[in-house]
XYZ file of C-alpha atoms in Angstrom:
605
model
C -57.709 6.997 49.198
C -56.897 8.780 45.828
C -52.985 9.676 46.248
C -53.498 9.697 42.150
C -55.127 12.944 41.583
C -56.633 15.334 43.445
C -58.711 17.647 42.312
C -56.501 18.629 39.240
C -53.032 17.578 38.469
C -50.371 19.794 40.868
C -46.712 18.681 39.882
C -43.809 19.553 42.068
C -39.897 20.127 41.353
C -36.246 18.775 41.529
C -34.706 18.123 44.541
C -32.197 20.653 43.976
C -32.673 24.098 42.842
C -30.575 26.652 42.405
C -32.921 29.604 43.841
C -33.885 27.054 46.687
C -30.860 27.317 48.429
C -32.334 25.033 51.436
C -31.743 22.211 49.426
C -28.693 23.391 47.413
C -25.833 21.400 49.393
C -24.326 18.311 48.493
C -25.631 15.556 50.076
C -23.692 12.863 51.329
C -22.985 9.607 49.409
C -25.045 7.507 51.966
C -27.649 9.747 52.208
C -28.184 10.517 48.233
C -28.405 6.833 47.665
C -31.385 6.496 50.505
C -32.643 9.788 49.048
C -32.975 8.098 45.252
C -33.971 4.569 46.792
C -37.025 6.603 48.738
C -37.871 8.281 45.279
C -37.555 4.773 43.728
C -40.210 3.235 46.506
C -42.619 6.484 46.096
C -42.875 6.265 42.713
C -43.878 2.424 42.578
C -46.664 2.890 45.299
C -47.714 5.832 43.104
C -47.600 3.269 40.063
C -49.495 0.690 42.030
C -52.265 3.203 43.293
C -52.899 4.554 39.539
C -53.002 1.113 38.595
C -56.553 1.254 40.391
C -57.775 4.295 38.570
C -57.554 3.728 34.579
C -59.581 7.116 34.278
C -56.668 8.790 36.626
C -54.100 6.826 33.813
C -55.776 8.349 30.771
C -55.802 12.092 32.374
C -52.082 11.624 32.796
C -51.958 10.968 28.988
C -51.181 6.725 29.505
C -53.058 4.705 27.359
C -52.914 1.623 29.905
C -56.357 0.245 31.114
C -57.339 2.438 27.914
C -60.646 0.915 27.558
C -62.029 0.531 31.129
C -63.392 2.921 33.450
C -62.544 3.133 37.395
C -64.462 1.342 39.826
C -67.237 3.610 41.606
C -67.960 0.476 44.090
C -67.315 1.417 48.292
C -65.434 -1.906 48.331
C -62.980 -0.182 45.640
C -62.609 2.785 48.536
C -61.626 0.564 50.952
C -59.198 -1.538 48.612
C -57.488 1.774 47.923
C -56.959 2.761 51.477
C -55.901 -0.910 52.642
C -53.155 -0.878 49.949
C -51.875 3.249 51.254
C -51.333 1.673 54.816
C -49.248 -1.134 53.358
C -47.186 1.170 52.149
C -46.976 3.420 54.486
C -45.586 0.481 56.378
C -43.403 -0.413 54.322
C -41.746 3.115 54.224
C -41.417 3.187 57.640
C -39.922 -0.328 57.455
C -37.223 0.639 55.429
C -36.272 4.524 56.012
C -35.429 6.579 58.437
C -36.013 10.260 58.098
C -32.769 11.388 59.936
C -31.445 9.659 57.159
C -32.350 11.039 53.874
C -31.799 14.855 52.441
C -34.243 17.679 52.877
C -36.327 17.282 50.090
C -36.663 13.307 50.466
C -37.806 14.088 54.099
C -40.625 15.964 52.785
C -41.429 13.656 50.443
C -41.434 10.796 53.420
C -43.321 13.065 55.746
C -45.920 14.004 52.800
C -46.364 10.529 52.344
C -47.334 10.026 55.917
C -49.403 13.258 55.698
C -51.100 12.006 52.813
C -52.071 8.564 54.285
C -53.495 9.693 57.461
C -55.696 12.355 55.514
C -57.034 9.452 53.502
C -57.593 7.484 56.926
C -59.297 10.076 58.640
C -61.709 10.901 55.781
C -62.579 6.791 54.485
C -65.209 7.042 57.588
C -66.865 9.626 56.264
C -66.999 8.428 52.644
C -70.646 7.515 52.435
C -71.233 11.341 53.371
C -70.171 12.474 50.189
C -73.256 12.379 46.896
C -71.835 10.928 43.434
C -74.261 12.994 41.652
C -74.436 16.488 42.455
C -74.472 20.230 40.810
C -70.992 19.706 41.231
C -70.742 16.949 38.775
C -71.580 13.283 38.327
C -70.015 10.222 36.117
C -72.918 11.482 33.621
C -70.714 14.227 32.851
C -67.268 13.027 33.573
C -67.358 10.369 31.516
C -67.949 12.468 28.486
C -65.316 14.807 29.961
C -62.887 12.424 29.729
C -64.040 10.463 26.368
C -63.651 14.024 24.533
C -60.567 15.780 26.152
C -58.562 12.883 27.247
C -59.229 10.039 25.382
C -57.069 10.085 22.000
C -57.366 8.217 19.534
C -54.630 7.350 17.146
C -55.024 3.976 16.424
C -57.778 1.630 15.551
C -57.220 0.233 19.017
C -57.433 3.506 20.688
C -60.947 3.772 18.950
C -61.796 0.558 20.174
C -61.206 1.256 23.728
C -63.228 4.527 23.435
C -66.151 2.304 22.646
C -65.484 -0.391 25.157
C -65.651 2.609 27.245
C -69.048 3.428 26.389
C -70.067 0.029 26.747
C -68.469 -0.077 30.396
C -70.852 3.208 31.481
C -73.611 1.077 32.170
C -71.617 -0.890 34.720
C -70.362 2.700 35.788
C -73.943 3.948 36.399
C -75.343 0.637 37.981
C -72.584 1.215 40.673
C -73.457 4.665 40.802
C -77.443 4.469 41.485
C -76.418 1.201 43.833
C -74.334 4.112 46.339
C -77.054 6.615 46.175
C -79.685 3.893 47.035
C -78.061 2.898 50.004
C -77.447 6.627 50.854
C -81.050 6.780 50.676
C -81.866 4.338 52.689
C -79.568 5.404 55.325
C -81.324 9.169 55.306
C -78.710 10.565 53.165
C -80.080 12.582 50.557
C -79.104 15.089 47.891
C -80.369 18.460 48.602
C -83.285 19.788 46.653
C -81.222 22.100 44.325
C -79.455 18.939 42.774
C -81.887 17.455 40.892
C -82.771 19.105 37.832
C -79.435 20.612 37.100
C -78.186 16.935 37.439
C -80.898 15.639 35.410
C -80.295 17.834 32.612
C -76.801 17.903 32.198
C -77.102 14.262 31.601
C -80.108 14.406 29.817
C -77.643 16.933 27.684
C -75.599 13.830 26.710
C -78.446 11.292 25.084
C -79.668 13.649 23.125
C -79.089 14.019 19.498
C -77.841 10.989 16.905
C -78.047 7.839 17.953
C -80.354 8.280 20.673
C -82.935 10.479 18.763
C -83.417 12.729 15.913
C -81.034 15.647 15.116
C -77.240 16.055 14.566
C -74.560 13.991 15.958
C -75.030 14.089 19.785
C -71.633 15.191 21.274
C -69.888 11.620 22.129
C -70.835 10.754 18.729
C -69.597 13.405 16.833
C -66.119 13.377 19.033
C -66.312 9.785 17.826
C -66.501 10.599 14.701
C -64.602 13.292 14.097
C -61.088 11.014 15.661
C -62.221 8.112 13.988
C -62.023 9.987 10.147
C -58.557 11.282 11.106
C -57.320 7.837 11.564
C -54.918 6.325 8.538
C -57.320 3.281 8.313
C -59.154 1.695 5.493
C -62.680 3.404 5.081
C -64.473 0.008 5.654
C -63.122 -0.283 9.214
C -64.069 3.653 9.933
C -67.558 2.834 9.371
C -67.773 -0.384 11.224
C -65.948 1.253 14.267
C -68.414 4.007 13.774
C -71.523 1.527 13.469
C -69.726 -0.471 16.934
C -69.859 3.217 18.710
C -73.625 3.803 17.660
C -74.506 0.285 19.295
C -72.361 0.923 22.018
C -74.354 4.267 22.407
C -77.735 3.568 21.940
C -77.287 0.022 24.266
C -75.476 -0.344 27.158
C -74.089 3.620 27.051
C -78.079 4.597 27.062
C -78.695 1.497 29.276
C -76.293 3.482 31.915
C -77.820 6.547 31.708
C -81.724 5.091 32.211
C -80.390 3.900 35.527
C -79.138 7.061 36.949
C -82.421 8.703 35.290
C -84.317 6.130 37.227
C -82.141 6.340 40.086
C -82.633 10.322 40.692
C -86.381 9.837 39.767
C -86.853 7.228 43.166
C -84.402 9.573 45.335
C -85.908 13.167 44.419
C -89.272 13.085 46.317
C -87.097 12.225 49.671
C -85.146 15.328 49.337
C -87.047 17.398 52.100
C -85.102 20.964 51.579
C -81.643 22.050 51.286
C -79.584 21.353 54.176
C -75.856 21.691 55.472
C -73.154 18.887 56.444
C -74.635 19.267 59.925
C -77.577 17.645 59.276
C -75.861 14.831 58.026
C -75.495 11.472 60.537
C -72.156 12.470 62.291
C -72.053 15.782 60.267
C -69.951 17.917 63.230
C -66.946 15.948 62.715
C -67.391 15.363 58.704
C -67.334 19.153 58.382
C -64.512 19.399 60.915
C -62.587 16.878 58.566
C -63.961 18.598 55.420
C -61.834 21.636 57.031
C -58.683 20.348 57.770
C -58.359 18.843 54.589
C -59.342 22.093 52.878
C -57.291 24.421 54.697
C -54.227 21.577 55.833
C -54.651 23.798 59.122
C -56.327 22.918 62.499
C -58.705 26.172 62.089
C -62.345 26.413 63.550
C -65.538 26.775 61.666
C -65.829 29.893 64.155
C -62.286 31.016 63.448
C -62.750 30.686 59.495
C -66.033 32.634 59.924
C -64.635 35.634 61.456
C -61.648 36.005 58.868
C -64.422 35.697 56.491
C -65.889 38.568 58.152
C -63.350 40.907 58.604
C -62.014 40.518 55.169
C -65.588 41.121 53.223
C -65.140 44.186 55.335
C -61.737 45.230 54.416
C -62.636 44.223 50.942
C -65.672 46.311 50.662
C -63.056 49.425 51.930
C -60.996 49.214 48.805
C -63.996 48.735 46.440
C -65.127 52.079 47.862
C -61.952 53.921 46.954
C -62.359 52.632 43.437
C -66.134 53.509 43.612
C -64.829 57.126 44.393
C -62.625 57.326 41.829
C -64.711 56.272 39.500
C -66.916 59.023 40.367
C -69.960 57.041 41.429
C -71.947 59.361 44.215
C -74.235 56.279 44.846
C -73.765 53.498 47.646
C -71.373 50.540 47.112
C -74.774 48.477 46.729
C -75.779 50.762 44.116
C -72.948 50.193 42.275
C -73.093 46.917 42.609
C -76.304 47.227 40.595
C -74.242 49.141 38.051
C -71.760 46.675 37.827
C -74.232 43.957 37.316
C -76.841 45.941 34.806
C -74.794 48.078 32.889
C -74.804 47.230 29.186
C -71.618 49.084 28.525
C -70.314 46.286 31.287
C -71.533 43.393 29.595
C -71.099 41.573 26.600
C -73.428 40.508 23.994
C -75.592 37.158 24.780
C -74.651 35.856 21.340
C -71.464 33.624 19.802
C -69.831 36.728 18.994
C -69.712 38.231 22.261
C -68.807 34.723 23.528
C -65.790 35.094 21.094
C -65.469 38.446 22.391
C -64.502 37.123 25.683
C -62.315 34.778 24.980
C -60.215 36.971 23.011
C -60.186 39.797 25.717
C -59.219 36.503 27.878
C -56.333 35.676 25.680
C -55.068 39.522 25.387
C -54.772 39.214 29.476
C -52.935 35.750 29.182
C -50.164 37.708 26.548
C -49.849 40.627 28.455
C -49.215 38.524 31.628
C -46.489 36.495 29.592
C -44.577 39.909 28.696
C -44.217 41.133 32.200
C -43.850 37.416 33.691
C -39.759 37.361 33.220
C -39.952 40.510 36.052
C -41.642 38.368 38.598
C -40.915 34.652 38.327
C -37.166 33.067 37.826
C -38.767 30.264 35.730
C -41.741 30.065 33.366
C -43.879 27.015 32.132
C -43.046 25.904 28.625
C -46.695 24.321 28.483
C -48.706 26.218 25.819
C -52.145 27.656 28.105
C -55.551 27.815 25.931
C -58.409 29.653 26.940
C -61.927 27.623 25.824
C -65.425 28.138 26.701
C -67.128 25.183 28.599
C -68.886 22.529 26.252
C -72.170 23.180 26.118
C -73.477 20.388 27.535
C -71.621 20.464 31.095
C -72.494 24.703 30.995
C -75.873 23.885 33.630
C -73.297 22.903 35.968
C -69.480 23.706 35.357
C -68.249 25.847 37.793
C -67.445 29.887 36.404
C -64.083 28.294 35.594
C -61.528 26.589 35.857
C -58.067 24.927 35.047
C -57.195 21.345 33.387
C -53.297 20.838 33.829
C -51.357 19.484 30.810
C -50.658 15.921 29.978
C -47.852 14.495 31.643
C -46.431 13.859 28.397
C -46.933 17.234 27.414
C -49.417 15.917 24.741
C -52.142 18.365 26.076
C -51.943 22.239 27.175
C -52.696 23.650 30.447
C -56.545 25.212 29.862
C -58.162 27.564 31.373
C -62.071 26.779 30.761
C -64.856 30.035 31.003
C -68.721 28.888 30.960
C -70.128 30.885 28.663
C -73.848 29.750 29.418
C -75.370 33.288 29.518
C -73.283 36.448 28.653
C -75.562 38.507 31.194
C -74.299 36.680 33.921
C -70.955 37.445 32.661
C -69.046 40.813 33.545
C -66.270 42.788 31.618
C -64.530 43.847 35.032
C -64.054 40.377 35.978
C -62.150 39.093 32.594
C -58.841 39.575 33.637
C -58.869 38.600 37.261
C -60.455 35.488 36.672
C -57.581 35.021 33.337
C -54.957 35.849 36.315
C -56.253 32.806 38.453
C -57.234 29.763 36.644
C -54.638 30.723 33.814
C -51.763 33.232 34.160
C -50.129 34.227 36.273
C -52.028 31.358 39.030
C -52.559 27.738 38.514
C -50.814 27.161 34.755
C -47.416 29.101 36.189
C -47.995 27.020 39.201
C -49.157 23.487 37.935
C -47.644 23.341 34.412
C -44.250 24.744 35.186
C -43.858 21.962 38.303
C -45.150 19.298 35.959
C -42.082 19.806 33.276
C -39.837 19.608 36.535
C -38.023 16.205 37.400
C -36.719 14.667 40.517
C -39.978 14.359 42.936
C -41.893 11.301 43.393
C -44.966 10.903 41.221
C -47.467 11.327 43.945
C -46.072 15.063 44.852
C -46.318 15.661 41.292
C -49.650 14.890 40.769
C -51.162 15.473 43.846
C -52.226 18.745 45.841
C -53.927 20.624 49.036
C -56.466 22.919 48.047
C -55.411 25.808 50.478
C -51.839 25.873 48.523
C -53.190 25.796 44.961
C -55.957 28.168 45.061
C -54.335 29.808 47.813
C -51.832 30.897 44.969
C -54.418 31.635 42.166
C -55.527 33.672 44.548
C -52.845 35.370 44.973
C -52.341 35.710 41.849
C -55.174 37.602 41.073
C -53.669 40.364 43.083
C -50.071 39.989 42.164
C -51.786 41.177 38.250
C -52.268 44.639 39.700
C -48.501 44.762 40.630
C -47.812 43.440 36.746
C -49.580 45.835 35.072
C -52.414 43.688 33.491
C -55.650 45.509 34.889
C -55.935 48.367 32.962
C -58.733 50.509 34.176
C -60.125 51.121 37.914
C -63.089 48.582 36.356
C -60.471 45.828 36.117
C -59.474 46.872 39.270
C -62.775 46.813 40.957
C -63.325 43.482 39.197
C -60.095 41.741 40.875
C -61.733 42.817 44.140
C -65.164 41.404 43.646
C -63.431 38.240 42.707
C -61.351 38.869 46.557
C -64.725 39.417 48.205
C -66.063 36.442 46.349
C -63.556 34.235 48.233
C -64.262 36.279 51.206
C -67.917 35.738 51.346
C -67.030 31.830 50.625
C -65.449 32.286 54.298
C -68.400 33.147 55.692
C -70.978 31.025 53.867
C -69.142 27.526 53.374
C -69.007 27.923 57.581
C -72.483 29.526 57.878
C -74.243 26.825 55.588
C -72.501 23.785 57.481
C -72.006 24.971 60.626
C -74.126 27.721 62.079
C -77.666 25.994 60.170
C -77.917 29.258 57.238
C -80.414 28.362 54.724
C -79.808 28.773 51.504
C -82.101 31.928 50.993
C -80.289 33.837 53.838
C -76.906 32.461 52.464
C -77.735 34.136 48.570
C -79.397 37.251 50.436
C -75.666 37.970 51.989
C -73.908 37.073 48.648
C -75.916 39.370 46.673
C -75.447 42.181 49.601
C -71.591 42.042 49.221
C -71.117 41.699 46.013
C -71.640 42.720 42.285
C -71.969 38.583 41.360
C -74.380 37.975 38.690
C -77.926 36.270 40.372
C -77.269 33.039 38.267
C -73.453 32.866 39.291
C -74.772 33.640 43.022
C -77.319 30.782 43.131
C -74.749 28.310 41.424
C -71.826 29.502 44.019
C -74.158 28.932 46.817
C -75.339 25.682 45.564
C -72.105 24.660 45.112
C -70.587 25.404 48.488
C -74.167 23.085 50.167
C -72.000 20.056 48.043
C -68.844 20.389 48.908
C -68.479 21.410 52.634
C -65.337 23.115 53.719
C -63.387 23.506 49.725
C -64.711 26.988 49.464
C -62.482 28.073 52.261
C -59.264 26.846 51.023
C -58.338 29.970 48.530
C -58.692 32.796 51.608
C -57.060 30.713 53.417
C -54.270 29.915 51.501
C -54.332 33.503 50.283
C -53.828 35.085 53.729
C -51.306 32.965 54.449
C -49.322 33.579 51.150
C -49.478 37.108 51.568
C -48.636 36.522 55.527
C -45.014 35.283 54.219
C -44.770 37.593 51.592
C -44.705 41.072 53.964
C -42.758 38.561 56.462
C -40.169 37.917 53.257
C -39.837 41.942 52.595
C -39.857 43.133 56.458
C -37.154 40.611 57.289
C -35.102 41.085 54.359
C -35.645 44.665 53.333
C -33.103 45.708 50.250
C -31.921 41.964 49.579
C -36.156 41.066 48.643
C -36.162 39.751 45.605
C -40.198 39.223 44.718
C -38.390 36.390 41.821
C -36.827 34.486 44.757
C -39.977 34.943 46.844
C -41.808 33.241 43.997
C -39.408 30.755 44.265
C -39.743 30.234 47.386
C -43.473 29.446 47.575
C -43.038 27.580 44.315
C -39.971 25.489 44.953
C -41.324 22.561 46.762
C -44.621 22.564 44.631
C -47.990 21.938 46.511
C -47.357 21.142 50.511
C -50.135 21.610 53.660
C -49.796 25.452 54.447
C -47.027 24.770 57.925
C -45.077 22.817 55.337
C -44.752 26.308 53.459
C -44.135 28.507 55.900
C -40.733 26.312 56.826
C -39.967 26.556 53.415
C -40.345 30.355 52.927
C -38.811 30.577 56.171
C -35.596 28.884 55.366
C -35.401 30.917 51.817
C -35.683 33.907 54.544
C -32.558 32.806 56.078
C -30.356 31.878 53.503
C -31.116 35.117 51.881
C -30.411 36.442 54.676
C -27.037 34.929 55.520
């Protein structure tokens, strides 16, 4: 179990609010002292779980464990899970729900929520490939060395190379787990391989491991290293300790998994859904629940799919109209993905291009932002183009929450690999999801917040937080931000996007499609670049049942919005709304809608 971080780091907020007004009342002596000694109890089981994880410690911006790396061992799975249900026990042991205020009983029933999803998924834990198109430790480690890992001291430096020393244990662990997968008939599909291989490849090339510049670890190194108020001497020998750490063990690590994916590729027969793994059915079912924190069917979550590529594909045709296209909505899907007056150059200054349009979106958000949200993050958001030696297989984009000390900003990452995959009308819907107004309003703002355990702070359900960015990606139309009936058009094919992952994360897993037929139905609903297409697709065959958390979450969102303004007519408020959703941070989507519901009645009076 990883109560420590989940996917990204999603904060919550105080007990009391002022615009929550469900947990606004005074709370009674003898239940505020149970309430702060359950908040006392959370926070030291969240302290002894990210003891386990020193890569979870550095992402929070700690600099304990500072030069190890987490253990990628099953038995370390198992330890983590064992040491959840003693303290789950131990919860239940000493509180009583009746007992404690509103928000500490969510906390105590999120606790137990959080615990059983943990012990319902450890079964199926061997299911799940280390090294995929959707990332490995080849690429994570680097991840972390250059955007988490700071270096201030001479010690800080030194950790940074004990950590490249400890990637060969890292990777030995790593090709161990996908040798017994192996052996058990658990292999990595087909697609996998090469983007795998070369992404890591990505990372031993260059100085120290072969002619060139400064490969990227060692020019990170570097770079920190000749910022440091140290003697010059002690630069260079920490600099000559990084190159041996590099070109030995570091290297040493990488061989393996080289070696590793070399044995394991020829036993990849195809490319294959969950349900052809041993016990598949009910791993996908899992995979589901967990996604969606809702007891949905595969069946279910393929016909909402359906019906909303459907109702998707109506509005693009209004804006198709207006537009003045006479062609089919295929056709100008074409037009959307050819046009050169829709594309930007393939070259570092269309790159820079982007990201400034990017940034333009992010400022004009922040100037209509005090209209539609009672509170705003003080985190700075930066918008940065994926490194390019994690561009084969980063995702489109994507958000990195700030520190926890509020050492870091909130970014909002964009690969950049090649500009004609990469469409004007889509700039400022994807801007409004993985920056603003979606996950940095809803993950930095919580994270400055005080007054929730740890664990709600830093962890999350996927239907809630992309759920919201997307959301958010519509709520931009009511701001103002898209500009043209392009941008508009462009928010859409980013709703149909999430749409078609409806019908293709269930199609691929449970109803056998093949990835060719799966593309085929992407590229027929869509304007989606053919690269971005094949890396979606390839990305929803690794990770069965994610892909449907943001429609999910989405519909549901938007379910208690229209319930919000139809029950409360003139006294809506869309700030309070926002409040609302946001007030209790992430929570499983029934969780929500008692949340929202009780703002309802309050408001109502």
């Amino acid at each position: 179990m990883r109560l420590v971080l989940a996917l990204m780091a999603l904060p919550l907020v105080p007990l009391i609010q002022a615009s929550a007004p469900v947990a606004a009342r005074c709370a009674p002596d003898g239940e505020a002292t149970q309430d702060a000694a359950l908040l006392s109890f959370l926070d030291r089981a969240y302290d002894a779980q990210l003891a386990l994880s020193p890569e979870s410690q550095t992402q929070l911006g700690l600099k304990t464990d500072y030069g190890r790396l987490d253990d990628y061992t099953d038995a370390a799975a198992v330890r983590e899970q064992a040491l959840a249900e003693r303290q789950l026990a131990d919860m239940r042991a000493r509180f009583r729900p009746e007992q404690l205020g509103t928000s500490a009983r969510v906390s105590f029933r999120l606790f137990e929520y959080e615990v059983d999803r943990s012990r319902r998924s450890l079964p199926f834990r061997k299911l799940r490939f280390p090294v995929s198109t959707n990332g490995s430790p080849a690429g994570a480690i680097p991840v972390l060395l250059i955007n988490n890992h700071k270096v201030d001291t001479v010690a800080d430096a030194r950790a940074y190379i004990a950590r490249l020393r400890e990637t060969e244990r890292v990777m030995r662990e790593v090709a161990a787990t996908m040798r017994r997968q192996a052996a058990e008939g658990i292999v990595p599909n087909k697609v996998n391989f090469a983007p795998a291989r070369a992404d890591a490849r990505a990372v031993v090339t260059g100085a120290p491991f072969g002619p060139g510049e400064d490969s990227t670890l060692l020019a990170d190194f570097r770079k920190k290293v000749t910022a440091l108020d140290a003697p010059a001497a002690t630069k260079q020998a920490l600099i000559a300790e990084a190159t041996a750490a590099l070109t030995g063990p570091f290297r040493r690590g990488y061989d393996m998994l080289f070696a590793a994916l070399d044995e394991i590729e020829p036993k990849s027969t195809g490319n294959y859904g969950a349900w052809r793994l041993p016990d598949g059915a009910a791993f996908y079912a899992n995979q589901l629940k967990n996604a969606t924190t809702t007891t949905l069917t595969a069946d279910q979550i393929h016909e909402t799919g359906l019906r909303q590529v459907a109702a998707i594909r109506q509005e693009m045709e209004a804006i198709k109209r207006e537009v003045g296209f006479t062609g089919t909505l295929e056709q100008f899907f074409d037009k959307v993905r050819s046009d050169p007056a829709l594309k930007y150059p393939n070259t570092a200054a269309g790159r820079e291009e982007y990201l400034r349009d990017a940034r333009g979106v992010i400022a004009s958000v922040m100037t209509a932002a005090p209209r539609y949200f009672r509170v705003l993050p003080k985190a700075p958001l930066e918008v940065r183009a994926v490194e390019k030696w994690r561009e084969g297989t980063a995702s489109t984009a994507f958000y990195n929450p700030p520190s926890a000390d509020g050492s870091r900003p909130g970014i909002y990452y964009v690969n950049l690999v090649d500009m004609n995959a990469t469409q004007k009308v889509q700039v400022a819907g994807i801007a409004a999801h993985e920056g603003a107004p979606g996950h940095h309003f809803q993950i930095a703002r919580q994270q400055e917040l005080t007054g929730l355990p740890k664990f709600r702070k830093y962890g999350g359900y996927g239907a809630y937080m992309e759920g919201w960015g997307l959301y958010s990606e519509r709520l931009a139309n009511e701001m103002g931000v898209y500009k043209t009936p392009y941008d508009r058009f462009g928010m859409l094919s980013l709703q149909v996007w999430r749409a078609i992952r409806l019908v293709l994360d269930t199609g691929i897993h449970s109803k056998r499609w093949t990835r060719d037929r799966s593309i085929a139905y992407f590229k027929a609903n869509s304007s989606v670049s053919d690269k971005d297409i094949a890396r979606e697709v390839d990305r929803y065959f690794n990770w069965p049942g994610q892909a449907t958390s943001y429609m999910v979450g989405q519909l549901k969102i938007a379910e208690l919005r229209a319930k919000a303004e139809r029950e409360l007519g003139p006294k809506f408020d869309i700030r309070d709304f926002h409040e609302a959703v946001l007030g209790q941070g992430a929570l499983p989507l029934d969780v929500l809608q008692e949340q929202v519901d009780a703002y309802i009645t309050a408001r109502r009076g």
